Amino acid sequence: MILTRPICMDLSTGVLSGLGVEEVSRTISDLAGVFGDEQARLALDPTIVVYRVQSYLPAANGTEGGLFWGTTFLQPGLVGDEYFMTKGHFHAKRDRGEYYVTSSGEGALILMDEDRRTHFEPMRPGSVHYVPANTAHRVANTGASVLSFFACWPSDAGHDYETILHDGFSARLYCDNGRPKLVGAD
Ligand code: M6P
Ligand code: ZN
């Protein structure tokens, strides 16, 4: 028996609506240890919302074979010279991949493999990004407006934030004379 109902998505803004859509916000105060310049983070208003995630999780978390759907809305801004970005994670089940599709704005998908090799893919409306298994992923907003992107990931992937909080990515994306520059990559 099918127990789910369709939800709605505004294709231009990424906004999700309907029964079962959940939302979380990440403020400057939630992002301790994420940016390279902790003093610059502490100097900002802690209540600033850096990003919001709407998600539709029609299967129980951990279900093998199910899929989750979500939209992330990432504000433009800087912490020091580093672009506002998501926390970033590996999947707890490392062999699970994910798709990201940009709906609005400009950004960068930063990917790091398990050998700590980091690179980024520019994000623009319509760009489709495959996040392979065993790959940490985070998104930075490199533009002047909200960056929104859809994501689809397996319901048993899970989020491993601890590895990134502890070891970080091997490179950070800075604003260098108005342009993104990945610093620390091989
Ligand atoms: C995408 C998906 C979500 C993730 C969100 C924010 O929507 O990958 O699973 O939660 O981005 O990223 P993070 O959890 O790293 O803050
Ligand atoms: Zn993921």
Short mmCIF file of N, CA, C and O and ligand atoms in Angstrom, two decimals, residues 24 26 31 51 53-54 69-72 85-89 91 98-100 137-139 149-153 159 161, ligand 1:
data_model
loop_
_atom_site.label_atom_id
_atom_site.label_comp_id
_atom_site.label_asym_id
_atom_site.label_seq_id
_atom_site.Cartn_x
_atom_site.Cartn_y
_atom_site.Cartn_z
N VAL A 24 15.07 22.83 8.79
CA VAL A 24 16.02 23.21 9.85
C VAL A 24 16.80 24.42 9.38
O VAL A 24 17.00 24.61 8.17
N ARG A 26 20.45 26.74 10.05
CA ARG A 26 21.80 26.75 10.63
C ARG A 26 22.24 28.20 10.75
O ARG A 26 22.38 28.90 9.73
N LEU A 31 27.49 27.06 13.80
CA LEU A 31 28.58 26.66 12.90
C LEU A 31 29.96 26.81 13.53
O LEU A 31 30.96 27.06 12.83
N TYR A 51 22.13 29.13 6.46
CA TYR A 51 21.35 28.35 5.50
C TYR A 51 20.18 27.65 6.18
O TYR A 51 20.16 27.47 7.40
N VAL A 53 17.51 24.22 5.42
CA VAL A 53 17.31 23.00 4.63
C VAL A 53 15.86 22.55 4.80
O VAL A 53 15.40 22.35 5.92
N GLN A 54 15.15 22.45 3.67
CA GLN A 54 13.83 21.83 3.69
C GLN A 54 14.03 20.40 3.23
O GLN A 54 14.76 20.16 2.26
N TRP A 69 14.65 13.68 -0.23
CA TRP A 69 14.68 14.83 -1.14
C TRP A 69 14.77 16.09 -0.30
O TRP A 69 14.16 16.18 0.78
N GLY A 70 15.51 17.09 -0.77
CA GLY A 70 15.59 18.32 0.02
C GLY A 70 16.05 19.50 -0.81
O GLY A 70 16.58 19.33 -1.91
N THR A 71 15.80 20.68 -0.29
CA THR A 71 16.33 21.91 -0.88
C THR A 71 17.10 22.66 0.20
O THR A 71 16.60 22.80 1.32
N THR A 72 18.28 23.13 -0.16
CA THR A 72 19.08 23.97 0.73
C THR A 72 19.08 25.39 0.19
O THR A 72 19.25 25.59 -1.02
N MET A 85 28.99 28.71 3.88
CA MET A 85 28.94 27.35 3.33
C MET A 85 28.21 26.43 4.29
O MET A 85 27.99 26.77 5.47
N THR A 86 27.87 25.27 3.79
CA THR A 86 27.23 24.25 4.63
C THR A 86 28.31 23.55 5.48
O THR A 86 29.50 23.64 5.18
N LYS A 87 27.85 22.85 6.52
CA LYS A 87 28.80 22.14 7.39
C LYS A 87 29.64 21.16 6.60
O LYS A 87 30.84 21.07 6.77
N GLY A 88 28.96 20.41 5.75
CA GLY A 88 29.65 19.38 4.95
C GLY A 88 29.71 18.07 5.72
O GLY A 88 29.76 18.04 6.95
N HIS A 89 29.67 17.00 4.97
CA HIS A 89 29.65 15.68 5.61
C HIS A 89 30.11 14.59 4.64
O HIS A 89 30.04 14.76 3.43
N HIS A 91 28.91 10.57 4.02
CA HIS A 91 27.78 9.75 4.42
C HIS A 91 28.27 8.73 5.45
O HIS A 91 29.38 8.20 5.33
N GLU A 98 24.96 10.75 -4.02
CA GLU A 98 23.91 11.78 -3.90
C GLU A 98 23.91 12.62 -5.17
O GLU A 98 24.95 12.74 -5.84
N TYR A 99 22.75 13.22 -5.49
CA TYR A 99 22.68 14.22 -6.56
C TYR A 99 22.40 15.59 -5.97
O TYR A 99 21.57 15.70 -5.05
N TYR A 100 23.04 16.62 -6.52
CA TYR A 100 22.70 18.01 -6.24
C TYR A 100 22.35 18.66 -7.58
O TYR A 100 23.04 18.45 -8.58
N HIS A 137 31.17 16.23 1.05
CA HIS A 137 30.61 17.28 0.20
C HIS A 137 30.10 18.44 1.04
O HIS A 137 29.50 18.23 2.09
N ARG A 138 30.37 19.64 0.55
CA ARG A 138 29.84 20.86 1.16
C ARG A 138 29.66 21.88 0.04
O ARG A 138 30.30 21.77 -1.02
N VAL A 139 28.78 22.85 0.28
CA VAL A 139 28.48 23.85 -0.75
C VAL A 139 28.77 25.24 -0.21
O VAL A 139 28.43 25.55 0.95
N PHE A 149 19.63 24.81 -3.97
CA PHE A 149 19.88 23.58 -4.75
C PHE A 149 19.07 22.43 -4.16
O PHE A 149 18.83 22.36 -2.96
N PHE A 150 18.64 21.54 -5.06
CA PHE A 150 17.93 20.33 -4.65
C PHE A 150 18.95 19.24 -4.38
O PHE A 150 20.02 19.22 -4.99
N ALA A 151 18.58 18.33 -3.52
CA ALA A 151 19.43 17.17 -3.27
C ALA A 151 18.55 15.93 -3.20
O ALA A 151 17.41 15.99 -2.75
N CYS A 152 19.10 14.81 -3.67
CA CYS A 152 18.43 13.52 -3.54
C CYS A 152 19.46 12.51 -3.05
O CYS A 152 20.52 12.36 -3.68
N TRP A 153 19.17 11.87 -1.91
CA TRP A 153 20.15 10.97 -1.32
C TRP A 153 19.46 9.76 -0.69
O TRP A 153 18.28 9.81 -0.35
N HIS A 159 24.44 10.99 7.98
CA HIS A 159 25.39 12.10 7.91
C HIS A 159 26.50 11.87 8.92
O HIS A 159 26.22 11.72 10.11
N TYR A 161 29.12 14.01 10.40
CA TYR A 161 29.68 15.36 10.54
C TYR A 161 30.97 15.34 11.36
O TYR A 161 31.79 16.23 11.25
C1 M6P B 1 21.70 18.83 1.12
C2 M6P B 1 21.74 17.37 1.52
C3 M6P B 1 21.32 17.22 2.97
C4 M6P B 1 22.18 18.14 3.83
C5 M6P B 1 22.10 19.58 3.35
C6 M6P B 1 22.98 20.55 4.12
O1 M6P B 1 20.39 19.27 1.12
O2 M6P B 1 23.04 16.87 1.34
O3 M6P B 1 21.50 15.88 3.36
O4 M6P B 1 21.78 18.04 5.19
O5 M6P B 1 22.50 19.62 1.99
O6 M6P B 1 24.31 20.09 4.24
P1 M6P B 1 24.95 19.73 5.67
O7 M6P B 1 24.10 18.67 6.29
O8 M6P B 1 26.34 19.30 5.35
O9 M6P B 1 24.90 20.98 6.49
#
